[in-house]
mmCIF file of C-alpha atoms and ligand atoms in Angstrom:
data_model
loop_
_atom_site.group_PDB
_atom_site.id
_atom_site.type_symbol
_atom_site.label_atom_id
_atom_site.label_comp_id
_atom_site.label_asym_id
_atom_site.label_seq_id
_atom_site.Cartn_x
_atom_site.Cartn_y
_atom_site.Cartn_z
ATOM 1 C CA MET A 1 -83.840 47.608 -11.900
ATOM 2 C CA ALA A 2 -83.700 49.554 -15.185
ATOM 3 C CA ASN A 3 -81.274 52.463 -15.287
ATOM 4 C CA LEU A 4 -83.567 55.400 -16.015
ATOM 5 C CA ALA A 5 -80.646 57.685 -16.836
ATOM 6 C CA ASN A 6 -80.419 55.700 -20.052
ATOM 7 C CA PRO A 7 -82.491 57.727 -22.576
ATOM 8 C CA GLN A 8 -84.112 54.572 -24.025
ATOM 9 C CA GLU A 9 -85.346 53.549 -20.567
ATOM 10 C CA THR A 10 -86.734 57.022 -19.902
ATOM 11 C CA ILE A 11 -88.545 56.988 -23.242
ATOM 12 C CA ALA A 12 -89.912 53.485 -22.543
ATOM 13 C CA VAL A 13 -91.328 54.624 -19.178
ATOM 14 C CA LEU A 14 -92.814 57.786 -20.692
ATOM 15 C CA GLN A 15 -94.473 55.717 -23.447
ATOM 16 C CA LYS A 16 -95.724 53.031 -21.084
ATOM 17 C CA TYR A 17 -97.598 55.674 -19.098
ATOM 18 C CA GLN A 18 -98.347 57.941 -22.083
ATOM 19 C CA PHE A 19 -96.832 60.743 -20.067
ATOM 20 C CA ASN A 20 -97.184 64.300 -21.360
ATOM 21 C CA PHE A 21 -94.635 66.850 -20.172
ATOM 22 C CA GLN A 22 -96.153 69.810 -18.399
ATOM 23 C CA LYS A 23 -94.325 73.031 -19.122
ATOM 24 C CA LYS A 24 -95.973 74.757 -16.152
ATOM 25 C CA PHE A 25 -94.134 72.349 -13.808
ATOM 26 C CA GLY A 26 -90.704 73.009 -15.345
ATOM 27 C CA GLN A 27 -90.350 69.368 -16.430
ATOM 28 C CA ASN A 28 -86.952 68.665 -18.002
ATOM 29 C CA PHE A 29 -85.822 65.160 -17.079
ATOM 30 C CA LEU A 30 -82.144 64.239 -16.837
ATOM 31 C CA ILE A 31 -80.912 61.551 -19.210
ATOM 32 C CA ASP A 32 -77.161 61.681 -18.630
ATOM 33 C CA THR A 33 -75.505 59.277 -16.209
ATOM 34 C CA ARG A 34 -72.303 61.308 -15.926
ATOM 35 C CA VAL A 35 -74.212 64.428 -14.885
ATOM 36 C CA LEU A 36 -76.196 62.417 -12.333
ATOM 37 C CA GLU A 37 -72.961 61.016 -10.931
ATOM 38 C CA LYS A 38 -71.531 64.524 -10.631
ATOM 39 C CA ILE A 39 -74.624 65.509 -8.633
ATOM 40 C CA MET A 40 -74.167 62.470 -6.344
ATOM 41 C CA ASP A 41 -70.488 63.374 -5.813
ATOM 42 C CA ALA A 42 -71.220 67.044 -5.154
ATOM 43 C CA ALA A 43 -73.921 66.128 -2.625
ATOM 44 C CA GLU A 44 -71.660 63.465 -1.067
ATOM 45 C CA ALA A 45 -74.764 61.344 -0.585
ATOM 46 C CA GLY A 46 -73.772 58.567 1.832
ATOM 47 C CA PRO A 47 -75.268 55.784 3.979
ATOM 48 C CA GLU A 48 -75.893 58.077 6.963
ATOM 49 C CA ASP A 49 -77.838 60.656 4.972
ATOM 50 C CA CYS A 50 -81.498 61.544 4.835
ATOM 51 C CA ILE A 51 -82.092 63.275 1.513
ATOM 52 C CA LEU A 52 -84.958 65.504 0.449
ATOM 53 C CA GLU A 53 -85.425 65.385 -3.309
ATOM 54 C CA ILE A 54 -87.618 68.116 -4.788
ATOM 55 C CA GLY A 55 -89.386 67.063 -7.991
ATOM 56 C CA PRO A 56 -88.308 63.447 -8.611
ATOM 57 C CA GLY A 57 -89.931 63.318 -12.076
ATOM 58 C CA ILE A 58 -89.938 59.622 -13.080
ATOM 59 C CA GLY A 59 -87.431 58.779 -10.339
ATOM 60 C CA THR A 60 -84.128 58.811 -12.255
ATOM 61 C CA MET A 61 -82.097 60.651 -9.626
ATOM 62 C CA THR A 62 -84.205 59.152 -6.819
ATOM 63 C CA GLN A 63 -82.957 55.655 -7.726
ATOM 64 C CA MET A 64 -79.330 56.765 -7.507
ATOM 65 C CA LEU A 65 -79.953 58.541 -4.206
ATOM 66 C CA ALA A 66 -81.748 55.498 -2.800
ATOM 67 C CA GLU A 67 -78.732 53.324 -3.660
ATOM 68 C CA ARG A 68 -76.409 55.621 -1.693
ATOM 69 C CA ALA A 69 -78.387 57.181 1.149
ATOM 70 C CA ARG A 70 -80.175 55.845 4.214
ATOM 71 C CA LYS A 71 -83.455 57.494 3.311
ATOM 72 C CA VAL A 72 -84.900 59.593 0.483
ATOM 73 C CA ILE A 73 -88.002 61.763 0.765
ATOM 74 C CA ALA A 74 -89.188 62.729 -2.714
ATOM 75 C CA VAL A 75 -91.783 65.501 -3.072
ATOM 76 C CA GLU A 76 -93.581 65.637 -6.429
ATOM 77 C CA ILE A 77 -96.448 67.937 -7.440
ATOM 78 C CA ASP A 78 -97.625 66.229 -10.633
ATOM 79 C CA ASN A 79 -100.448 63.653 -10.113
ATOM 80 C CA ASN A 80 -99.471 61.868 -13.294
ATOM 81 C CA LEU A 81 -95.984 61.110 -11.995
ATOM 82 C CA ILE A 82 -97.090 59.443 -8.759
ATOM 83 C CA PRO A 83 -98.059 56.034 -10.275
ATOM 84 C CA ILE A 84 -94.874 56.130 -12.364
ATOM 85 C CA LEU A 85 -92.744 56.744 -9.261
ATOM 86 C CA GLN A 86 -94.539 53.934 -7.399
ATOM 87 C CA ASP A 87 -93.508 51.665 -10.253
ATOM 88 C CA THR A 88 -89.925 52.823 -10.897
ATOM 89 C CA LEU A 89 -89.070 53.013 -7.184
ATOM 90 C CA GLN A 90 -90.858 49.851 -6.011
ATOM 91 C CA ALA A 91 -87.564 48.040 -5.332
ATOM 92 C CA TYR A 92 -86.486 50.641 -2.761
ATOM 93 C CA ASP A 93 -87.896 50.484 0.756
ATOM 94 C CA ASN A 94 -85.939 53.587 1.821
ATOM 95 C CA VAL A 95 -87.877 55.984 -0.435
ATOM 96 C CA LYS A 96 -90.945 57.911 0.683
ATOM 97 C CA ILE A 97 -92.923 59.635 -2.061
ATOM 98 C CA ILE A 98 -94.925 62.680 -1.002
ATOM 99 C CA HIS A 99 -97.477 64.049 -3.442
ATOM 100 C CA ASN A 100 -97.484 67.772 -2.727
ATOM 101 C CA ASP A 101 -96.309 71.219 -3.728
ATOM 102 C CA ILE A 102 -92.901 71.769 -2.112
ATOM 103 C CA LEU A 103 -93.799 75.408 -1.457
ATOM 104 C CA LYS A 104 -96.846 74.375 0.589
ATOM 105 C CA LEU A 105 -95.103 71.893 2.881
ATOM 106 C CA ASP A 106 -93.860 72.729 6.360
ATOM 107 C CA LEU A 107 -90.325 71.446 5.750
ATOM 108 C CA LYS A 108 -89.128 72.029 9.286
ATOM 109 C CA GLN A 109 -91.903 69.773 10.530
ATOM 110 C CA LEU A 110 -91.137 67.238 7.790
ATOM 111 C CA VAL A 111 -87.482 67.059 8.908
ATOM 112 C CA GLN A 112 -88.668 66.647 12.493
ATOM 113 C CA GLU A 113 -90.931 63.739 11.543
ATOM 114 C CA GLU A 114 -88.655 62.030 9.024
ATOM 115 C CA ASN A 115 -85.209 62.624 10.547
ATOM 116 C CA ASP A 116 -85.874 63.496 14.211
ATOM 117 C CA GLY A 117 -84.997 67.119 13.402
ATOM 118 C CA ARG A 118 -81.412 66.220 12.409
ATOM 119 C CA PRO A 119 -79.961 68.012 9.360
ATOM 120 C CA ILE A 120 -80.886 66.626 5.956
ATOM 121 C CA LYS A 121 -79.341 67.164 2.526
ATOM 122 C CA VAL A 122 -81.423 68.605 -0.280
ATOM 123 C CA VAL A 123 -80.686 67.295 -3.769
ATOM 124 C CA ALA A 124 -82.708 68.259 -6.835
ATOM 125 C CA ASN A 125 -82.922 69.020 -10.490
ATOM 126 C CA LEU A 126 -85.123 71.986 -9.680
ATOM 127 C CA PRO A 127 -88.161 73.219 -11.557
ATOM 128 C CA TYR A 128 -86.616 76.497 -12.761
ATOM 129 C CA TYR A 129 -89.774 78.601 -12.360
ATOM 130 C CA ILE A 130 -89.497 78.395 -8.563
ATOM 131 C CA THR A 131 -85.734 78.097 -7.915
ATOM 132 C CA THR A 132 -85.450 81.197 -5.741
ATOM 133 C CA PRO A 133 -88.555 80.638 -3.566
ATOM 134 C CA ILE A 134 -87.491 77.030 -2.923
ATOM 135 C CA ILE A 135 -83.931 77.912 -1.888
ATOM 136 C CA MET A 136 -84.803 81.014 0.102
ATOM 137 C CA GLY A 137 -87.728 79.162 1.698
ATOM 138 C CA LEU A 138 -85.355 76.433 2.944
ATOM 139 C CA PHE A 139 -82.905 78.958 4.392
ATOM 140 C CA GLU A 140 -85.381 81.439 5.825
ATOM 141 C CA ALA A 141 -87.575 78.792 7.471
ATOM 142 C CA ASP A 142 -84.410 77.560 9.178
ATOM 143 C CA VAL A 143 -84.923 73.996 7.970
ATOM 144 C CA PRO A 144 -82.133 71.857 9.523
ATOM 145 C CA LEU A 145 -79.886 71.085 6.569
ATOM 146 C CA GLU A 146 -76.254 70.439 5.714
ATOM 147 C CA SER A 147 -76.298 71.341 2.061
ATOM 148 C CA ILE A 148 -78.452 72.017 -0.982
ATOM 149 C CA THR A 149 -77.132 70.487 -4.218
ATOM 150 C CA VAL A 150 -79.228 71.611 -7.141
ATOM 151 C CA MET A 151 -79.426 71.905 -10.884
ATOM 152 C CA VAL A 152 -80.398 75.482 -11.719
ATOM 153 C CA GLN A 153 -80.183 77.776 -14.732
ATOM 154 C CA LYS A 154 -76.545 78.623 -15.410
ATOM 155 C CA GLU A 155 -77.344 82.310 -15.047
ATOM 156 C CA VAL A 156 -78.828 81.735 -11.587
ATOM 157 C CA ALA A 157 -75.768 79.728 -10.472
ATOM 158 C CA ASP A 158 -73.575 82.642 -11.609
ATOM 159 C CA ARG A 159 -75.679 85.063 -9.564
ATOM 160 C CA MET A 160 -75.467 82.893 -6.466
ATOM 161 C CA LYS A 161 -71.669 82.816 -6.396
ATOM 162 C CA SER A 162 -70.833 86.382 -7.555
ATOM 163 C CA GLY A 163 -69.227 89.100 -5.489
ATOM 164 C CA PRO A 164 -69.042 92.912 -5.706
ATOM 165 C CA GLY A 165 -67.876 94.271 -9.031
ATOM 166 C CA SER A 166 -69.578 91.546 -11.083
ATOM 167 C CA LYS A 167 -72.661 92.260 -13.224
ATOM 168 C CA ASP A 168 -74.202 89.097 -11.746
ATOM 169 C CA TYR A 169 -73.873 90.346 -8.157
ATOM 170 C CA GLY A 170 -77.169 91.163 -6.482
ATOM 171 C CA ALA A 171 -79.689 90.414 -3.767
ATOM 172 C CA LEU A 172 -79.644 86.665 -4.531
ATOM 173 C CA SER A 173 -75.815 86.501 -4.214
ATOM 174 C CA LEU A 174 -75.950 88.183 -0.812
ATOM 175 C CA ALA A 175 -78.835 86.096 0.492
ATOM 176 C CA VAL A 176 -77.274 82.806 -0.619
ATOM 177 C CA GLN A 177 -73.842 83.766 0.741
ATOM 178 C CA TYR A 178 -75.287 84.885 4.078
ATOM 179 C CA TYR A 179 -76.616 81.372 4.624
ATOM 180 C CA SER A 180 -74.113 79.217 2.720
ATOM 181 C CA ARG A 181 -70.885 78.760 0.782
ATOM 182 C CA PRO A 182 -71.750 78.191 -2.887
ATOM 183 C CA GLU A 183 -69.599 75.854 -4.951
ATOM 184 C CA LEU A 184 -70.092 75.219 -8.660
ATOM 185 C CA ALA A 185 -70.027 71.473 -9.385
ATOM 186 C CA ALA A 186 -70.742 71.254 -13.134
ATOM 187 C CA ASN A 187 -71.994 73.081 -16.179
ATOM 188 C CA VAL A 188 -74.683 71.112 -17.967
ATOM 189 C CA PRO A 189 -75.741 71.625 -21.607
ATOM 190 C CA PRO A 190 -79.391 71.349 -22.794
ATOM 191 C CA ASN A 191 -78.840 67.975 -24.510
ATOM 192 C CA CYS A 192 -78.576 66.238 -21.116
ATOM 193 C CA PHE A 193 -82.339 66.662 -20.625
ATOM 194 C CA ILE A 194 -85.562 65.539 -22.235
ATOM 195 C CA PRO A 195 -87.159 67.795 -23.391
ATOM 196 C CA ARG A 196 -84.204 70.157 -23.844
ATOM 197 C CA PRO A 197 -84.479 73.411 -21.903
ATOM 198 C CA ASN A 198 -83.682 76.548 -23.890
ATOM 199 C CA VAL A 199 -81.083 77.727 -21.360
ATOM 200 C CA GLY A 200 -77.785 76.338 -20.095
ATOM 201 C CA SER A 201 -77.817 74.732 -16.640
ATOM 202 C CA ALA A 202 -75.375 74.228 -13.796
ATOM 203 C CA VAL A 203 -75.111 72.133 -10.649
ATOM 204 C CA ILE A 204 -74.322 74.183 -7.575
ATOM 205 C CA CYS A 205 -73.758 72.982 -4.029
ATOM 206 C CA LEU A 206 -74.674 75.388 -1.228
ATOM 207 C CA HIS A 207 -72.869 74.323 1.960
ATOM 208 C CA ARG A 208 -74.893 75.701 4.876
ATOM 209 C CA HIS A 209 -72.846 77.871 7.270
ATOM 210 C CA ALA A 210 -72.954 76.669 10.881
ATOM 211 C CA GLU A 211 -72.988 80.379 11.834
ATOM 212 C CA PRO A 212 -73.621 83.310 9.464
ATOM 213 C CA PRO A 213 -70.274 84.773 8.297
ATOM 214 C CA VAL A 214 -71.260 88.272 9.503
ATOM 215 C CA LYS A 215 -72.764 89.530 12.755
ATOM 216 C CA VAL A 216 -76.011 91.328 12.069
ATOM 217 C CA HIS A 217 -78.464 92.347 14.784
ATOM 218 C CA ASP A 218 -81.551 92.659 12.596
ATOM 219 C CA GLU A 219 -81.455 90.268 9.604
ATOM 220 C CA LYS A 220 -84.765 91.546 8.252
ATOM 221 C CA LEU A 221 -83.478 95.115 8.145
ATOM 222 C CA MET A 222 -80.287 93.985 6.376
ATOM 223 C CA PHE A 223 -82.314 92.202 3.699
ATOM 224 C CA ARG A 224 -84.588 95.246 3.278
ATOM 225 C CA LEU A 225 -81.470 97.362 2.726
ATOM 226 C CA ILE A 226 -80.110 94.827 0.236
ATOM 227 C CA ARG A 227 -83.371 94.657 -1.731
ATOM 228 C CA ALA A 228 -83.644 98.450 -1.808
ATOM 229 C CA SER A 229 -80.036 98.823 -2.984
ATOM 230 C CA PHE A 230 -80.449 96.463 -5.936
ATOM 231 C CA ASN A 231 -84.011 97.413 -6.915
ATOM 232 C CA GLN A 232 -82.561 100.527 -8.447
ATOM 233 C CA ARG A 233 -79.174 99.179 -9.335
ATOM 234 C CA ARG A 234 -77.802 102.219 -11.154
ATOM 235 C CA LYS A 235 -78.824 104.669 -8.409
ATOM 236 C CA THR A 236 -76.667 105.736 -5.481
ATOM 237 C CA MET A 237 -77.311 104.126 -2.101
ATOM 238 C CA LEU A 238 -78.586 107.472 -0.837
ATOM 239 C CA ASN A 239 -81.322 107.579 -3.476
ATOM 240 C CA SER A 240 -82.144 103.854 -3.513
ATOM 241 C CA LEU A 241 -82.585 103.679 0.257
ATOM 242 C CA ASN A 242 -84.458 106.959 0.369
ATOM 243 C CA ASN A 243 -86.878 105.883 -2.418
ATOM 244 C CA SER A 244 -87.575 102.434 -0.991
ATOM 245 C CA PRO A 245 -91.171 101.855 0.150
ATOM 246 C CA GLU A 246 -89.763 99.263 2.587
ATOM 247 C CA LEU A 247 -87.640 101.822 4.502
ATOM 248 C CA SER A 248 -88.368 105.179 6.099
ATOM 249 C CA PHE A 249 -84.937 106.631 6.893
ATOM 250 C CA ASN A 250 -84.386 110.220 5.791
ATOM 251 C CA LYS A 251 -81.440 111.418 3.725
ATOM 252 C CA GLU A 252 -79.523 112.719 6.754
ATOM 253 C CA GLN A 253 -79.851 109.402 8.533
ATOM 254 C CA ILE A 254 -78.776 107.474 5.425
ATOM 255 C CA THR A 255 -75.739 109.706 4.899
ATOM 256 C CA ALA A 256 -74.784 109.420 8.576
ATOM 257 C CA ALA A 257 -75.129 105.631 8.609
ATOM 258 C CA LEU A 258 -73.044 105.256 5.437
ATOM 259 C CA GLU A 259 -70.367 107.635 6.729
ATOM 260 C CA SER A 260 -70.210 105.861 10.081
ATOM 261 C CA ILE A 261 -68.935 102.754 8.265
ATOM 262 C CA GLY A 262 -66.576 104.751 6.051
ATOM 263 C CA LEU A 263 -68.724 104.957 2.889
ATOM 264 C CA GLN A 264 -69.738 107.957 0.779
ATOM 265 C CA SER A 265 -73.447 108.459 0.113
ATOM 266 C CA ASN A 266 -72.896 108.325 -3.655
ATOM 267 C CA ILE A 267 -71.686 104.728 -3.525
ATOM 268 C CA ARG A 268 -73.810 102.115 -5.350
ATOM 269 C CA GLY A 269 -75.141 98.944 -3.695
ATOM 270 C CA GLU A 270 -73.282 96.746 -6.169
ATOM 271 C CA ALA A 271 -69.974 97.900 -4.607
ATOM 272 C CA LEU A 272 -70.824 96.754 -1.059
ATOM 273 C CA THR A 273 -69.743 93.430 0.419
ATOM 274 C CA LEU A 274 -71.930 91.310 2.697
ATOM 275 C CA GLU A 275 -69.820 92.557 5.648
ATOM 276 C CA GLN A 276 -70.602 96.156 4.671
ATOM 277 C CA PHE A 277 -74.341 95.489 4.352
ATOM 278 C CA ALA A 278 -74.247 93.906 7.820
ATOM 279 C CA ALA A 279 -72.315 96.867 9.265
ATOM 280 C CA LEU A 280 -74.704 99.306 7.586
ATOM 281 C CA SER A 281 -77.715 97.503 8.975
ATOM 282 C CA ASN A 282 -76.178 97.636 12.476
ATOM 283 C CA ALA A 283 -75.384 101.350 11.963
ATOM 284 C CA PHE A 284 -79.049 102.125 11.244
ATOM 285 C CA GLU A 285 -80.092 100.693 14.604
ATOM 286 C CA ARG A 286 -79.447 103.957 16.396
ATOM 287 C CA PHE A 287 -82.334 105.534 14.425
ATOM 288 C CA GLY A 288 -84.821 103.100 15.965
ATOM 289 C CA THR A 289 -86.903 100.367 14.361
ATOM 290 C CA ASN A 290 -87.856 100.984 10.768
HETATM 291 N N1 SAM B 301 -85.723 64.966 -10.911
HETATM 292 C C1 SAM B 301 -86.209 64.707 -12.252
HETATM 293 C C2 SAM B 301 -85.041 64.571 -13.190
HETATM 294 O O1 SAM B 301 -83.971 65.074 -12.857
HETATM 295 O O2 SAM B 301 -85.190 63.981 -14.252
HETATM 296 C C3 SAM B 301 -87.183 65.789 -12.742
HETATM 297 C C4 SAM B 301 -86.674 67.215 -12.678
HETATM 298 S S1 SAM B 301 -87.742 68.395 -13.441
HETATM 299 C C5 SAM B 301 -86.583 69.670 -13.837
HETATM 300 C C6 SAM B 301 -88.600 69.174 -12.097
HETATM 301 C C7 SAM B 301 -89.594 68.284 -11.355
HETATM 302 O O3 SAM B 301 -90.191 69.066 -10.304
HETATM 303 C C8 SAM B 301 -90.737 67.769 -12.188
HETATM 304 O O4 SAM B 301 -90.945 66.410 -11.893
HETATM 305 C C9 SAM B 301 -91.946 68.599 -11.735
HETATM 306 O O5 SAM B 301 -93.200 67.961 -11.899
HETATM 307 C C10 SAM B 301 -91.591 68.841 -10.271
HETATM 308 N N2 SAM B 301 -92.218 70.043 -9.673
HETATM 309 C C11 SAM B 301 -92.532 71.218 -10.280
HETATM 310 N N3 SAM B 301 -93.061 72.086 -9.407
HETATM 311 C C12 SAM B 301 -93.075 71.458 -8.203
HETATM 312 C C13 SAM B 301 -93.526 71.836 -6.902
HETATM 313 N N4 SAM B 301 -94.046 73.058 -6.663
HETATM 314 N N5 SAM B 301 -93.416 70.944 -5.889
HETATM 315 C C14 SAM B 301 -92.890 69.688 -6.114
HETATM 316 N N6 SAM B 301 -92.449 69.289 -7.333
HETATM 317 C C15 SAM B 301 -92.539 70.146 -8.363
#
């Protein structure tokens, strides 16, 4: 079977099918074996694993996954790639190609059907225009999974792993870290792709926590507080929470809740840890549902 990570092979396949890249689908195909191997190592894809690959493209990474894992489910949106995948992956009987939009699939049900509800691993060179909805969708829908190993924009990887005090710290950092432990696996320059993206990329592995690292009674309230705090990043918590259309606590309640966990009302959201957001959310409970 031809090694598609070899740029000449990729070009031959693209020419054979007269494939035109579609910008709207975030199509940047990997053509670097070393990067693909780093992704395999980070994901620890092994013979017991059922892998969900989002956006297989022409099947470059899918082939490598199929060599290592028990089963690969590859979900691709682009009609034009389906016949190509049927060709490049024909030697593998452990690959299932699903032609669909990943954001429209019921992934919990898919894991039930394809892996008897046991945790899967997600591995992908993601379409960058929908990185956040894909990752948050997997976590929030409580899809049984061990880890998510993905190529994302470098800037997004930095946001996922940042903590308080960093300019990159924000709602995405807190959401990702509530559900998982992020680990940077590689930085990847634009010349590893065809066509070249105009941003740097990185591979990040999100190891799903068995239990969230903080005890929060109302997750939805905590995430509303987080969103409100970073929507107006330069404002104090008192003002951000008071101005948020998603919350209806008054200034006295906000001050009291902050003080009850030892914080001043002029503190900014970017200074709070995940533990503090959880404690704050629990402190607001005494004012009733919001
Ligand atoms: N995995 C291939 C590789 O590494 O060479 C291709 C990666 S490319 C960055 C992203 C892939 O995701 C493309 O094949 C694109 O068509 C597909 N894609 C884009 N939006 C999608 C969606 N909503 N659902 C499923 N696949 C999608």
